[in-house]
Amino acid sequence: MVDDIVRAGQAEEDRRPAPDMWSLLHGLGTDDPQSVTRGLSYLWDAFLEYPNVFEPAVPAVRYVLALLDRKAGGDTVIRSPDGRLRPLRGHLLTWLSRVADAVGDVRVREFVELAGFSPLESATSTWRAVRQLRPQMYEAAAAFLDDPHPGVRQEAITVAVVLVRDPALAVHRRHIAAAARVFLDTCTDPMCRRWAAEAFDEIRPSRP
């Protein structure tokens, strides 16, 4: 899968991947905390640059989904580029939420305003390809809604909230609202409670 990301990066005309791209991304799947941290730092900003989503983001999503499936990193806590302490799976979920948000309807409208055309115009666009992976992204997030680490649960809810904005995934809104409600009811940290309340308010079932 890392090879697919590197090939996609090499195929881009206007951008060149880092010379050590393969080793950096491969490090995410190792047991070495330093390699994992370096790989995460590279993953964080290599494939998104507002308002653009670059072609390697598609195989990168597949790679992250595979890492989540095997719970890469175990329970070792590492620091993300934005300073949060989480097991790797929590940081990977955060990255998925950023990617999901980057191809959402709001970002499409902003892209059109900036560029004068839609990133969805082409049937082979990167945006479309990432959007097609949203069901798998949701399944990955849902698998961590009951994770023993509260930070991972928070990130799972975060990405799920973004994904259920998609009408095709709206059927899951009630389930994610319930998870956000449980998180809110059991959390004692004021900032996390504020976040959980906002997440719940966005997707809670409509009142009759």
XYZ file of N, CA and C in Angstrom:
624
model
N 0.820 -1.209 0.000
C 0.000 0.000 0.000
C 0.856 1.262 0.000
N 1.976 1.218 0.716
C 2.872 2.373 0.711
C 3.411 2.602 -0.695
N 3.672 1.513 -1.421
C 4.138 1.648 -2.805
C 3.114 2.397 -3.652
N 1.829 2.131 -3.429
C 0.772 2.819 -4.181
C 0.782 4.317 -3.890
N 1.026 4.673 -2.642
C 1.080 6.093 -2.277
C 2.259 6.768 -2.963
N 3.413 6.099 -2.945
C 4.612 6.668 -3.567
C 4.406 6.833 -5.065
N 3.828 5.812 -5.717
C 3.584 5.916 -7.166
C 2.641 7.068 -7.483
N 1.599 7.222 -6.671
C 0.665 8.330 -6.900
C 1.369 9.667 -6.728
N 2.261 9.751 -5.762
C 3.014 10.991 -5.560
C 3.954 11.276 -6.703
N 4.595 10.244 -7.229
C 5.530 10.425 -8.339
C 4.815 10.807 -9.628
N 3.535 10.450 -9.740
C 2.777 10.746 -10.954
C 2.291 12.187 -11.019
N 2.328 12.892 -9.904
C 1.864 14.276 -9.897
C 2.851 15.172 -10.636
N 2.325 16.053 -11.457
C 3.178 16.909 -12.281
C 3.748 18.087 -11.505
N 2.969 18.662 -10.620
C 3.368 19.905 -9.957
C 3.987 19.695 -8.581
N 3.993 18.470 -8.089
C 4.529 18.203 -6.758
C 5.443 16.987 -6.812
N 6.436 16.982 -5.952
C 7.336 15.844 -5.864
C 7.331 15.320 -4.431
N 7.197 14.017 -4.272
C 7.184 13.468 -2.913
C 8.548 13.581 -2.254
N 8.555 13.549 -0.941
C 9.813 13.572 -0.198
C 10.640 12.346 -0.567
N 11.958 12.488 -0.667
C 12.805 11.349 -1.034
C 12.638 10.151 -0.101
N 12.346 10.423 1.165
C 12.184 9.342 2.138
C 10.714 9.045 2.440
N 9.849 9.356 1.485
C 8.413 9.159 1.675
C 8.091 7.707 2.043
N 8.701 6.758 1.341
C 8.392 5.346 1.583
C 8.744 4.957 3.014
N 9.947 5.295 3.443
C 10.379 4.893 4.785
C 9.572 5.600 5.873
N 9.206 6.856 5.624
C 8.410 7.590 6.608
C 7.044 6.936 6.804
N 6.356 6.646 5.702
C 5.029 6.054 5.807
C 5.098 4.614 6.295
N 6.116 3.894 5.870
C 6.285 2.522 6.350
C 6.482 2.512 7.862
N 7.102 3.549 8.388
C 7.340 3.629 9.823
C 6.076 3.625 10.655
N 4.958 4.045 10.066
C 3.692 4.040 10.798
C 3.279 2.634 11.217
N 3.714 1.648 10.470
C 3.316 0.277 10.768
C 4.314 -0.495 11.603
N 5.330 0.190 12.119
C 6.353 -0.474 12.922
C 6.051 -0.342 14.410
N 6.890 -0.982 15.214
C 6.748 -0.896 16.671
C 7.693 0.130 17.282
N 8.365 0.895 16.452
C 9.322 1.889 16.935
C 8.622 3.235 17.104
N 8.461 3.728 18.329
C 7.730 4.982 18.554
C 8.287 6.163 17.764
N 9.607 6.237 17.611
C 10.187 7.351 16.858
C 9.803 7.278 15.387
N 9.833 6.066 14.817
C 9.442 5.904 13.417
C 7.965 6.222 13.227
N 7.157 5.803 14.186
C 5.722 6.090 14.118
C 5.479 7.593 14.177
N 6.164 8.277 15.071
C 5.993 9.723 15.214
C 6.420 10.454 13.949
N 7.543 10.049 13.367
C 7.995 10.682 12.120
C 7.015 10.415 10.984
N 6.530 9.187 10.913
C 5.563 8.855 9.871
C 4.275 9.637 10.012
N 3.832 9.802 11.259
C 2.608 10.564 11.504
C 2.793 12.021 11.105
N 3.944 12.578 11.419
C 4.218 13.971 11.055
C 4.180 14.155 9.547
N 4.693 13.172 8.810
C 4.658 13.273 7.349
C 3.233 13.125 6.833
N 2.517 12.133 7.356
C 1.140 11.903 6.922
C 0.275 13.130 7.141
N 0.526 13.847 8.240
C -0.366 14.911 8.703
C -0.663 15.946 7.619
N 0.368 16.370 6.896
C 0.175 17.487 5.962
C 0.609 17.192 4.528
N 0.977 15.955 4.227
C 1.534 15.659 2.907
C 0.489 15.628 1.800
N -0.768 15.338 2.126
C -1.751 15.066 1.087
C -2.919 16.048 1.058
N -2.912 16.998 1.980
C -3.957 18.021 2.030
C -3.302 19.385 2.113
N -3.796 20.299 1.315
C -3.347 21.692 1.400
C -4.512 22.551 0.931
N -5.217 23.119 1.871
C -6.460 23.828 1.560
C -6.287 24.754 0.352
N -7.221 24.653 -0.619
C -8.410 23.803 -0.651
C -8.190 22.491 -1.406
N -6.933 22.099 -1.591
C -6.632 20.952 -2.443
C -6.556 19.638 -1.670
N -6.921 18.574 -2.363
C -6.723 17.208 -1.892
C -5.922 16.515 -2.985
N -4.715 16.076 -2.657
C -3.810 15.569 -3.680
C -4.029 14.081 -3.934
N -3.647 13.653 -5.123
C -3.918 12.290 -5.587
C -3.454 11.193 -4.626
N -2.285 11.312 -3.989
C -1.866 10.248 -3.068
C -2.779 10.081 -1.856
N -3.693 11.029 -1.635
C -4.610 10.897 -0.499
C -5.466 9.644 -0.616
N -5.757 9.224 -1.838
C -6.628 8.053 -2.025
C -5.957 6.780 -1.497
N -4.760 6.413 -1.990
C -4.111 5.236 -1.392
C -3.709 5.458 0.062
N -3.488 6.708 0.460
C -3.152 6.980 1.860
C -4.328 6.640 2.768
N -5.541 6.945 2.340
C -6.722 6.576 3.126
C -6.792 5.059 3.264
N -6.563 4.349 2.169
C -6.607 2.880 2.235
C -5.548 2.341 3.198
N -4.383 2.952 3.186
C -3.304 2.530 4.083
C -3.686 2.773 5.538
N -4.237 3.929 5.815
C -4.657 4.252 7.183
C -5.767 3.305 7.642
N -6.690 2.983 6.748
C -7.746 2.032 7.101
C -7.159 0.670 7.457
N -6.131 0.252 6.718
C -5.485 -1.027 7.012
C -4.769 -0.983 8.362
N -4.111 0.136 8.657
C -3.441 0.285 9.951
C -4.449 0.245 11.096
N -5.589 0.893 10.900
C -6.628 0.878 11.931
C -7.188 -0.525 12.113
N -7.330 -1.254 11.021
C -7.903 -2.593 11.088
C -7.044 -3.520 11.943
N -5.740 -3.341 11.892
C -4.868 -4.197 12.706
C -4.397 -3.499 13.987
N -5.028 -2.373 14.281
C -4.725 -1.633 15.518
C -3.226 -1.392 15.680
N -2.630 -0.883 14.620
C -1.192 -0.603 14.628
C -0.843 0.349 15.768
N 0.308 0.130 16.358
C 0.769 1.003 17.434
C 0.365 0.569 18.817
N -0.619 -0.330 18.907
C -1.052 -0.800 20.220
C -1.501 0.343 21.117
N -1.135 0.266 22.376
C -1.548 1.283 23.345
C -0.449 2.292 23.655
N 0.642 2.244 22.896
C 1.709 3.221 23.098
C 1.199 4.614 22.759
N 1.338 5.539 23.677
C 0.841 6.903 23.487
C 1.931 7.751 22.847
N 1.586 8.442 21.768
C 2.522 9.337 21.095
C 1.867 10.701 20.928
N 2.687 11.690 20.626
C 2.188 13.053 20.458
C 2.011 13.350 18.975
N 0.860 13.894 18.619
C 0.586 14.246 17.230
C 1.215 15.592 16.892
N 1.292 15.943 15.602
C 1.835 17.250 15.230
C 1.083 18.423 15.850
N -0.196 18.218 16.207
C -0.935 19.313 16.846
C -0.899 19.223 18.370
N -0.052 18.333 18.903
C 0.220 18.323 20.331
C -0.624 17.419 21.193
N -1.530 16.645 20.608
C -2.379 15.783 21.423
C -1.714 14.432 21.678
N -1.915 13.910 22.878
C -1.372 12.605 23.253
C -2.452 11.545 23.085
N -2.185 10.593 22.216
C -3.135 9.533 21.909
C -2.348 8.287 21.492
N -2.958 7.097 21.584
C -2.421 5.964 20.846
C -2.509 6.267 19.343
N -1.701 5.588 18.553
C -1.666 5.868 17.121
C -3.046 5.802 16.490
N -3.867 4.844 16.896
C -5.186 4.702 16.271
C -6.014 5.973 16.436
N -5.854 6.669 17.553
C -6.571 7.927 17.744
C -6.119 8.980 16.758
N -4.812 9.079 16.537
C -4.286 10.058 15.586
C -4.697 9.721 14.151
N -4.727 8.432 13.821
C -5.145 8.038 12.472
C -6.612 8.391 12.239
N -7.428 8.250 13.269
C -8.833 8.657 13.150
C -8.944 10.168 12.968
N -8.109 10.920 13.675
C -8.092 12.371 13.488
C -7.768 12.713 12.045
N -6.781 12.037 11.485
C -6.401 12.296 10.092
C -7.554 11.966 9.150
N -8.246 10.859 9.404
C -9.395 10.516 8.566
C -10.465 11.596 8.630
N -10.687 12.166 9.807
C -11.703 13.219 9.921
C -11.302 14.445 9.117
N -10.008 14.753 9.078
C -9.528 15.892 8.288
C -9.736 15.634 6.802
N -9.462 14.404 6.372
C -9.651 14.064 4.958
C -11.137 14.083 4.605
N -11.963 13.492 5.467
C -13.402 13.470 5.208
C -13.965 14.883 5.121
N -13.517 15.754 6.008
C -13.966 17.146 5.976
C -13.481 17.849 4.711
N -12.272 17.518 4.266
C -11.682 18.195 3.107
C -12.436 17.923 1.819
N -13.177 16.804 1.746
C -13.933 16.496 0.527
C -15.432 16.652 0.741
N -15.829 17.243 1.868
C -17.243 17.434 2.163
C -17.874 18.541 1.337
N -19.188 18.651 1.437
C -19.931 19.613 0.617
C -19.510 21.053 0.876
N -19.225 21.384 2.137
C -18.802 22.754 2.451
C -17.503 23.082 1.733
N -16.545 22.154 1.771
C -15.257 22.387 1.107
C -15.408 22.421 -0.406
N -16.340 21.660 -0.954
C -16.591 21.719 -2.397
C -17.047 23.117 -2.786
N -17.977 23.683 -2.012
C -18.462 25.033 -2.318
C -17.335 26.053 -2.202
N -16.500 25.906 -1.190
C -15.378 26.835 -1.028
C -14.387 26.701 -2.177
N -14.152 25.483 -2.630
C -13.248 25.255 -3.760
C -13.793 25.946 -5.005
N -15.092 25.801 -5.248
C -15.711 26.436 -6.417
C -15.552 27.950 -6.348
N -15.753 28.525 -5.166
C -15.611 29.974 -5.004
C -14.189 30.435 -5.295
N -13.211 29.616 -4.910
C -11.811 29.993 -5.086
C -11.291 29.706 -6.489
N -11.685 28.557 -7.037
C -11.104 28.103 -8.307
C -11.998 28.345 -9.511
N -13.288 28.538 -9.278
C -14.191 28.782 -10.394
C -14.721 27.524 -11.050
N -14.385 26.371 -10.527
C -14.926 25.111 -11.046
C -15.001 24.114 -9.898
N -15.773 23.053 -10.106
C -15.965 22.072 -9.046
C -14.890 20.988 -9.095
N -14.371 20.591 -7.943
C -13.411 19.488 -7.923
C -14.066 18.144 -8.215
N -15.392 18.135 -8.337
C -16.121 16.906 -8.627
C -16.479 16.780 -10.100
N -16.077 17.760 -10.922
C -16.457 17.747 -12.332
C -15.957 16.503 -13.048
N -14.725 16.133 -12.791
C -14.142 14.965 -13.454
C -14.572 13.683 -12.755
N -14.941 12.689 -13.547
C -15.344 11.401 -12.980
C -14.181 10.686 -12.305
N -12.959 11.101 -12.631
C -11.772 10.455 -12.057
C -11.067 11.350 -11.034
N -11.760 12.355 -10.528
C -11.122 13.296 -9.610
C -10.769 12.631 -8.282
N -9.727 13.137 -7.663
C -9.309 12.640 -6.351
C -10.426 12.808 -5.332
N -11.132 13.913 -5.410
C -12.224 14.168 -4.467
C -13.275 13.062 -4.561
N -13.653 12.704 -5.778
C -14.640 11.633 -5.949
C -14.111 10.314 -5.386
N -12.843 10.032 -5.662
C -12.257 8.770 -5.207
C -12.241 8.684 -3.684
N -11.917 9.790 -3.020
C -11.932 9.791 -1.555
C -13.360 9.644 -1.044
N -14.293 10.336 -1.667
C -15.695 10.241 -1.246
C -16.212 8.806 -1.342
N -15.751 8.075 -2.343
C -16.193 6.688 -2.500
C -15.706 5.797 -1.364
N -14.700 6.258 -0.636
C -14.172 5.489 0.490
C -14.867 5.829 1.810
N -15.824 6.747 1.777
C -16.458 7.161 3.030
C -17.160 6.026 3.782
N -17.819 5.070 3.100
C -18.409 3.963 3.869
C -17.372 3.154 4.647
N -16.218 2.896 4.027
C -15.155 2.175 4.733
C -14.583 3.013 5.873
N -14.505 4.320 5.658
C -14.022 5.204 6.713
C -14.985 5.182 7.900
N -16.281 5.169 7.608
C -17.261 5.116 8.688
C -17.136 3.809 9.469
N -17.011 2.695 8.760
C -16.882 1.402 9.436
C -15.659 1.386 10.351
N -14.569 1.971 9.872
C -13.349 2.030 10.684
C -13.579 2.850 11.947
N -14.249 3.990 11.809
C -14.520 4.838 12.972
C -15.462 4.148 13.953
N -16.509 3.526 13.423
C -17.500 2.883 14.289
C -16.884 1.773 15.131
N -15.828 1.150 14.618
C -15.180 0.060 15.348
C -14.493 0.539 16.625
N -14.282 1.855 16.744
C -13.566 2.392 17.903
C -14.459 3.226 18.816
N -15.762 3.172 18.617
C -16.658 3.961 19.459
C -16.647 3.499 20.914
N -16.264 2.249 21.144
C -16.200 1.716 22.508
C -14.759 1.439 22.933
N -13.812 2.099 22.291
C -12.403 1.888 22.616
C -12.145 2.211 24.090
N -11.250 1.456 24.745
C -10.974 1.737 26.160
C -10.305 3.081 26.413
N -9.660 3.654 25.402
C -8.995 4.948 25.591
C -9.974 6.073 25.246
N -10.263 6.975 26.183
C -11.246 8.036 25.918
C -10.858 8.934 24.756
N -9.558 9.176 24.572
C -9.132 10.007 23.458
C -9.434 9.370 22.122
N -9.314 8.050 22.055
C -9.637 7.337 20.818
C -11.140 7.383 20.568
N -11.937 7.193 21.621
C -13.391 7.291 21.461
C -13.778 8.667 20.938
N -13.148 9.692 21.477
C -13.447 11.054 21.032
C -13.144 11.221 19.549
N -11.994 10.717 19.101
C -11.633 10.862 17.693
C -12.551 10.039 16.801
N -12.981 8.866 17.281
C -13.902 8.043 16.501
C -15.233 8.761 16.298
N -15.728 9.386 17.357
C -16.975 10.145 17.233
C -16.777 11.331 16.297
N -15.634 11.990 16.397
C -15.368 13.161 15.555
C -15.443 12.816 14.080
N -14.744 11.758 13.673
C -14.756 11.407 12.252
C -16.136 10.905 11.836
N -16.824 10.192 12.723
C -18.157 9.703 12.389
C -19.140 10.850 12.191
N -19.042 11.880 13.020
C -19.920 13.049 12.866
C -19.720 13.688 11.496
N -18.477 13.800 11.070
C -18.196 14.361 9.746
C -18.789 13.474 8.659
N -18.624 12.176 8.794
C -19.038 11.254 7.737
C -20.549 11.133 7.613
N -21.279 11.199 8.725
C -22.730 11.036 8.622
C -23.413 12.285 8.073
N -22.643 13.319 7.761
C -23.216 14.438 7.011
C -23.542 14.009 5.586
N -22.871 12.963 5.117
C -23.137 12.400 3.797
C -24.513 11.736 3.829
N -25.439 12.124 2.947
C -26.776 11.520 2.960
C -26.753 9.995 2.903
N -25.749 9.433 2.225
C -25.670 7.979 2.113
C -25.354 7.312 3.449
N -24.802 8.082 4.387
C -24.453 7.540 5.700
C -25.337 8.103 6.810
N -26.330 8.897 6.430
C -27.183 9.548 7.430
C -27.956 8.545 8.278
N -28.126 7.331 7.785
C -28.833 6.295 8.539
C -28.128 5.996 9.863
N -26.854 6.350 9.957
C -26.079 6.073 11.169
C -26.092 7.234 12.164
N -26.775 8.308 11.844
C -26.726 9.493 12.697
C -27.207 9.198 14.123
N -28.289 8.442 14.247
C -28.834 8.150 15.581
C -27.816 7.371 16.424
N -27.131 6.424 15.786
C -26.131 5.623 16.507
C -24.984 6.499 16.998
N -24.516 7.408 16.150
C -23.402 8.277 16.530
C -23.857 9.305 17.564
N -25.085 9.779 17.441
C -25.614 10.700 18.451
C -25.648 10.025 19.820
N -26.024 8.752 19.842
C -26.056 8.019 21.111
C -24.651 7.882 21.696
N -23.667 7.629 20.831
C -22.284 7.517 21.305
C -21.793 8.846 21.866
N -22.151 9.939 21.200
C -21.759 11.266 21.686
C -22.437 11.573 23.018
N -23.690 11.138 23.162
C -24.418 11.357 24.413
C -23.761 10.602 25.569
N -23.369 9.362 25.324
C -22.698 8.570 26.359
C -21.374 9.221 26.748
N -20.624 9.672 25.745
C -19.351 10.335 26.018
C -19.579 11.574 26.871
N -20.606 12.347 26.527
C -20.926 13.562 27.274
C -21.295 13.237 28.718
N -22.066 12.184 28.903
C -22.547 11.837 30.242
C -21.449 11.286 31.145
N -20.409 10.721 30.554
C -19.365 10.078 31.360
C -18.083 10.895 31.454
N -17.975 11.953 30.666
C -16.745 12.744 30.639
C -16.785 13.819 31.731
N -15.640 14.048 32.362
C -15.556 15.075 33.401
C -14.714 16.275 32.979
N -13.965 16.140 31.897
C -13.131 17.241 31.425
C -14.006 18.302 30.757
N -13.953 19.562 31.198
C -14.840 20.599 30.657
C -14.710 20.792 29.145
N -13.489 20.791 28.633
C -13.298 21.001 27.197
C -13.863 19.838 26.392
N -13.624 18.620 26.864
C -14.157 17.452 26.168
C -15.681 17.424 26.245
N -16.225 17.839 27.362
C -17.682 17.884 27.490
C -18.277 18.898 26.520
N -17.610 20.027 26.365
C -18.089 21.028 25.418
C -18.071 20.473 23.994
N -16.983 19.776 23.659
C -16.887 19.169 22.332
C -17.999 18.141 22.134
N -18.216 17.273 23.136
C -19.226 16.225 23.016
C -20.620 16.822 22.875
N -20.883 17.906 23.590
C -22.185 18.564 23.489
C -22.404 19.117 22.087
N -21.368 19.705 21.505
C -21.481 20.233 20.146
C -21.697 19.108 19.141
N -20.976 18.000 19.318
C -21.141 16.860 18.422
C -22.556 16.305 18.520
N -23.060 16.178 19.746
C -24.407 15.650 19.940
C -25.448 16.583 19.340
N -25.298 17.879 19.556
C -26.273 18.840 19.047
C -26.341 18.822 17.521
N -25.198 18.559 16.867
C -25.207 18.558 15.398
C -26.023 17.406 14.829
N -25.971 16.248 15.467
C -26.552 15.062 14.830
C -27.665 14.407 15.637
N -28.077 15.001 16.743
C -29.123 14.357 17.532
C -30.413 14.289 16.719
N -31.245 13.285 16.997
C -32.503 13.144 16.261
C -33.371 14.384 16.410
N -34.040 14.746 15.337
C -34.915 15.917 15.365
C -36.095 15.663 16.284
N -36.476 16.715 16.972
C -37.642 16.592 17.839
C -38.910 16.680 16.995
N -39.933 15.901 17.366
C -41.192 15.938 16.609
C -41.866 17.293 16.707
